[in-house]
Amino acid sequence: MEAVERPSYMGCQYVLYPEYQHWVGFKDSIRSYRTFSYLSSLVTGGYHDPAAGPIACVYERPDFQGQMMDFSDDCESVQDHFRSRDINSCNVAEGYWTLYEHPSHRGRHYFLRPGRYRKCSDWGAICVTTGSFHRVTDF
């Protein structure tokens, strides 16, 4: 489940894991929430065949411009693989992902489902800094 601080899915997002300590919340209230289908992960068994191509691509600039990195697995440190931590756009072809503000899956986080995100505000981010990301496989 995805929970958001303000109505109409505005504000910080939280992916609700069974252990509340992992939510990393800044507020003590939730104003909107929605569930998401995990059918695509059931179809693939939660795994991706690398021969099928990347699951998602991140871009340094808005509108899918600039340096690009494709990935199909978790990334503990974006800066170790990308020349900067600025991610301005993203194309998620498969699965569900959580982007984190800091390395090692810390800080504000943003839930991305399959789709094209032309600018970071499309996924609810207030700044372009991304330190790590994680593929959501446990529903």
PDB file of C-alpha atoms in Angstrom:
ATOM      1  CA  MET A   1       0.000   0.000   0.000  1.00  0.00           C
ATOM      2  CA  GLU A   2       1.133   3.532  -0.736  1.00  0.00           C
ATOM      3  CA  ALA A   3       0.246   6.232   1.806  1.00  0.00           C
ATOM      4  CA  VAL A   4       0.593   9.986   1.270  1.00  0.00           C
ATOM      5  CA  GLU A   5       0.624  12.806   3.849  1.00  0.00           C
ATOM      6  CA  ARG A   6      -1.931  15.095   2.174  1.00  0.00           C
ATOM      7  CA  PRO A   7      -5.199  14.582   0.282  1.00  0.00           C
ATOM      8  CA  SER A   8      -5.139  13.977  -3.486  1.00  0.00           C
ATOM      9  CA  TYR A   9      -1.813  12.105  -3.174  1.00  0.00           C
ATOM     10  CA  MET A  10       0.219  15.249  -2.462  1.00  0.00           C
ATOM     11  CA  GLY A  11       3.164  15.398  -0.057  1.00  0.00           C
ATOM     12  CA  CYS A  12       5.614  12.747   1.086  1.00  0.00           C
ATOM     13  CA  GLN A  13       4.872   9.182   0.038  1.00  0.00           C
ATOM     14  CA  TYR A  14       5.287   6.062   2.150  1.00  0.00           C
ATOM     15  CA  VAL A  15       5.305   2.457   1.041  1.00  0.00           C
ATOM     16  CA  LEU A  16       3.779   0.604   3.973  1.00  0.00           C
ATOM     17  CA  TYR A  17       5.860  -2.405   4.885  1.00  0.00           C
ATOM     18  CA  PRO A  18       4.713  -4.825   7.608  1.00  0.00           C
ATOM     19  CA  GLU A  19       7.246  -3.371  10.096  1.00  0.00           C
ATOM     20  CA  TYR A  20       6.269   0.266  10.740  1.00  0.00           C
ATOM     21  CA  GLN A  21       9.866   1.187  11.674  1.00  0.00           C
ATOM     22  CA  HIS A  22      10.752   0.984   7.951  1.00  0.00           C
ATOM     23  CA  TRP A  23       8.200   3.641   6.948  1.00  0.00           C
ATOM     24  CA  VAL A  24      10.631   6.501   7.778  1.00  0.00           C
ATOM     25  CA  GLY A  25       7.823   8.983   8.278  1.00  0.00           C
ATOM     26  CA  PHE A  26       8.071  12.663   9.108  1.00  0.00           C
ATOM     27  CA  LYS A  27       4.405  13.166  10.071  1.00  0.00           C
ATOM     28  CA  ASP A  28       2.034  11.295  12.365  1.00  0.00           C
ATOM     29  CA  SER A  29      -0.942  11.320   9.983  1.00  0.00           C
ATOM     30  CA  ILE A  30      -1.901   9.965   6.576  1.00  0.00           C
ATOM     31  CA  ARG A  31      -4.463  11.856   4.449  1.00  0.00           C
ATOM     32  CA  SER A  32      -4.694   9.625   1.363  1.00  0.00           C
ATOM     33  CA  TYR A  33      -3.726   6.115   0.390  1.00  0.00           C
ATOM     34  CA  ARG A  34      -4.112   3.619  -2.433  1.00  0.00           C
ATOM     35  CA  THR A  35      -3.313   0.006  -3.054  1.00  0.00           C
ATOM     36  CA  PHE A  36      -1.473  -1.241  -6.111  1.00  0.00           C
ATOM     37  CA  SER A  37      -1.771  -4.410  -8.105  1.00  0.00           C
ATOM     38  CA  TYR A  38       1.060  -6.848  -7.825  1.00  0.00           C
ATOM     39  CA  LEU A  39      -0.089  -8.949 -10.769  1.00  0.00           C
ATOM     40  CA  SER A  40       2.944  -8.073 -12.914  1.00  0.00           C
ATOM     41  CA  SER A  41       5.281  -9.319 -10.175  1.00  0.00           C
ATOM     42  CA  LEU A  42       3.279 -12.525  -9.826  1.00  0.00           C
ATOM     43  CA  VAL A  43       3.539 -13.145 -13.558  1.00  0.00           C
ATOM     44  CA  THR A  44       7.334 -12.831 -13.489  1.00  0.00           C
ATOM     45  CA  GLY A  45       7.710 -14.444 -10.077  1.00  0.00           C
ATOM     46  CA  GLY A  46       9.265 -11.221  -8.796  1.00  0.00           C
ATOM     47  CA  TYR A  47      12.337 -11.775 -10.977  1.00  0.00           C
ATOM     48  CA  HIS A  48      13.454 -10.281 -14.253  1.00  0.00           C
ATOM     49  CA  ASP A  49      15.266 -12.014 -17.090  1.00  0.00           C
ATOM     50  CA  PRO A  50      18.195  -9.685 -17.957  1.00  0.00           C
ATOM     51  CA  ALA A  51      17.996 -10.858 -21.587  1.00  0.00           C
ATOM     52  CA  ALA A  52      14.578  -9.169 -21.783  1.00  0.00           C
ATOM     53  CA  GLY A  53      16.205  -5.735 -21.438  1.00  0.00           C
ATOM     54  CA  PRO A  54      16.128  -3.132 -18.665  1.00  0.00           C
ATOM     55  CA  ILE A  55      13.176  -2.785 -16.326  1.00  0.00           C
ATOM     56  CA  ALA A  56      13.676   0.963 -15.942  1.00  0.00           C
ATOM     57  CA  CYS A  57      15.845   3.828 -17.190  1.00  0.00           C
ATOM     58  CA  VAL A  58      16.761   6.994 -15.304  1.00  0.00           C
ATOM     59  CA  TYR A  59      17.896  10.213 -16.962  1.00  0.00           C
ATOM     60  CA  GLU A  60      20.017  13.120 -15.810  1.00  0.00           C
ATOM     61  CA  ARG A  61      17.697  15.754 -17.349  1.00  0.00           C
ATOM     62  CA  PRO A  62      13.933  16.224 -17.775  1.00  0.00           C
ATOM     63  CA  ASP A  63      12.139  14.720 -20.791  1.00  0.00           C
ATOM     64  CA  PHE A  64      14.476  11.697 -20.962  1.00  0.00           C
ATOM     65  CA  GLN A  65      17.554  13.759 -21.919  1.00  0.00           C
ATOM     66  CA  GLY A  66      21.191  13.685 -20.823  1.00  0.00           C
ATOM     67  CA  GLN A  67      23.101  10.783 -19.339  1.00  0.00           C
ATOM     68  CA  MET A  68      20.997   7.623 -19.070  1.00  0.00           C
ATOM     69  CA  MET A  69      21.344   4.549 -16.874  1.00  0.00           C
ATOM     70  CA  ASP A  70      19.204   1.455 -17.293  1.00  0.00           C
ATOM     71  CA  PHE A  71      18.723  -1.015 -14.486  1.00  0.00           C
ATOM     72  CA  SER A  72      16.917  -4.168 -13.507  1.00  0.00           C
ATOM     73  CA  ASP A  73      18.143  -4.524  -9.926  1.00  0.00           C
ATOM     74  CA  ASP A  74      18.505  -2.546  -6.695  1.00  0.00           C
ATOM     75  CA  CYS A  75      21.100   0.224  -6.475  1.00  0.00           C
ATOM     76  CA  GLU A  76      22.655   1.076  -3.082  1.00  0.00           C
ATOM     77  CA  SER A  77      24.411   4.192  -4.410  1.00  0.00           C
ATOM     78  CA  VAL A  78      23.383   6.032  -7.573  1.00  0.00           C
ATOM     79  CA  GLN A  79      26.578   8.084  -7.530  1.00  0.00           C
ATOM     80  CA  ASP A  80      28.681   4.898  -7.786  1.00  0.00           C
ATOM     81  CA  HIS A  81      27.057   4.135 -11.167  1.00  0.00           C
ATOM     82  CA  PHE A  82      25.968   7.558 -12.433  1.00  0.00           C
ATOM     83  CA  ARG A  83      28.123  10.671 -12.658  1.00  0.00           C
ATOM     84  CA  SER A  84      25.695  12.602 -10.425  1.00  0.00           C
ATOM     85  CA  ARG A  85      22.811  11.992  -8.036  1.00  0.00           C
ATOM     86  CA  ASP A  86      20.453  14.179 -10.078  1.00  0.00           C
ATOM     87  CA  ILE A  87      17.700  12.135 -11.695  1.00  0.00           C
ATOM     88  CA  ASN A  88      15.189  14.320 -13.521  1.00  0.00           C
ATOM     89  CA  SER A  89      13.173  11.748 -15.489  1.00  0.00           C
ATOM     90  CA  CYS A  90      12.522   8.029 -15.452  1.00  0.00           C
ATOM     91  CA  ASN A  91      10.858   5.387 -17.604  1.00  0.00           C
ATOM     92  CA  VAL A  92       9.635   2.348 -15.635  1.00  0.00           C
ATOM     93  CA  ALA A  93       8.861  -0.493 -18.036  1.00  0.00           C
ATOM     94  CA  GLU A  94       8.148  -3.187 -15.461  1.00  0.00           C
ATOM     95  CA  GLY A  95       7.617  -3.649 -11.742  1.00  0.00           C
ATOM     96  CA  TYR A  96       7.353  -1.237  -8.840  1.00  0.00           C
ATOM     97  CA  TRP A  97      10.271   0.785  -7.494  1.00  0.00           C
ATOM     98  CA  THR A  98      11.083   3.004  -4.527  1.00  0.00           C
ATOM     99  CA  LEU A  99      13.549   5.852  -5.152  1.00  0.00           C
ATOM    100  CA  TYR A 100      15.331   7.173  -2.054  1.00  0.00           C
ATOM    101  CA  GLU A 101      16.833  10.593  -1.446  1.00  0.00           C
ATOM    102  CA  HIS A 102      20.065   9.172   0.056  1.00  0.00           C
ATOM    103  CA  PRO A 103      22.320   6.128  -0.503  1.00  0.00           C
ATOM    104  CA  SER A 104      21.572   2.837   1.285  1.00  0.00           C
ATOM    105  CA  HIS A 105      17.799   3.323   0.953  1.00  0.00           C
ATOM    106  CA  ARG A 106      17.501   6.248   3.388  1.00  0.00           C
ATOM    107  CA  GLY A 107      15.659   9.552   3.439  1.00  0.00           C
ATOM    108  CA  ARG A 108      12.520  10.624   1.627  1.00  0.00           C
ATOM    109  CA  HIS A 109      11.294   7.955  -0.717  1.00  0.00           C
ATOM    110  CA  TYR A 110       9.051   7.893  -3.760  1.00  0.00           C
ATOM    111  CA  PHE A 111       7.022   5.007  -5.101  1.00  0.00           C
ATOM    112  CA  LEU A 112       7.072   4.500  -8.881  1.00  0.00           C
ATOM    113  CA  ARG A 113       4.793   2.167 -10.802  1.00  0.00           C
ATOM    114  CA  PRO A 114       5.161   1.376 -14.526  1.00  0.00           C
ATOM    115  CA  GLY A 115       5.003   4.562 -16.576  1.00  0.00           C
ATOM    116  CA  ARG A 116       6.928   7.503 -17.999  1.00  0.00           C
ATOM    117  CA  TYR A 117       7.938  10.279 -15.607  1.00  0.00           C
ATOM    118  CA  ARG A 118       9.051  13.327 -17.630  1.00  0.00           C
ATOM    119  CA  LYS A 119      10.210  15.304 -14.573  1.00  0.00           C
ATOM    120  CA  CYS A 120      10.870  14.478 -10.935  1.00  0.00           C
ATOM    121  CA  SER A 121       7.708  16.220  -9.758  1.00  0.00           C
ATOM    122  CA  ASP A 122       5.742  13.615 -11.764  1.00  0.00           C
ATOM    123  CA  TRP A 123       6.673  11.072  -9.084  1.00  0.00           C
ATOM    124  CA  GLY A 124       6.169  13.591  -6.267  1.00  0.00           C
ATOM    125  CA  ALA A 125       9.792  14.580  -5.614  1.00  0.00           C
ATOM    126  CA  ILE A 126      10.589  18.089  -4.443  1.00  0.00           C
ATOM    127  CA  CYS A 127      14.226  17.861  -5.562  1.00  0.00           C
ATOM    128  CA  VAL A 128      16.140  15.827  -8.151  1.00  0.00           C
ATOM    129  CA  THR A 129      18.596  14.236  -5.708  1.00  0.00           C
ATOM    130  CA  THR A 130      18.358  10.441  -5.715  1.00  0.00           C
ATOM    131  CA  GLY A 131      20.789   8.376  -3.691  1.00  0.00           C
ATOM    132  CA  SER A 132      19.487   4.829  -4.184  1.00  0.00           C
ATOM    133  CA  PHE A 133      16.562   2.770  -5.405  1.00  0.00           C
ATOM    134  CA  HIS A 134      14.949  -0.547  -4.585  1.00  0.00           C
ATOM    135  CA  ARG A 135      12.669  -2.866  -6.549  1.00  0.00           C
ATOM    136  CA  VAL A 136       9.545  -3.701  -4.543  1.00  0.00           C
ATOM    137  CA  THR A 137       9.037  -7.476  -4.670  1.00  0.00           C
ATOM    138  CA  ASP A 138       7.301  -8.209  -1.346  1.00  0.00           C
ATOM    139  CA  PHE A 139       3.640  -7.291  -1.345  1.00  0.00           C
TER     140      PHE A 139
END
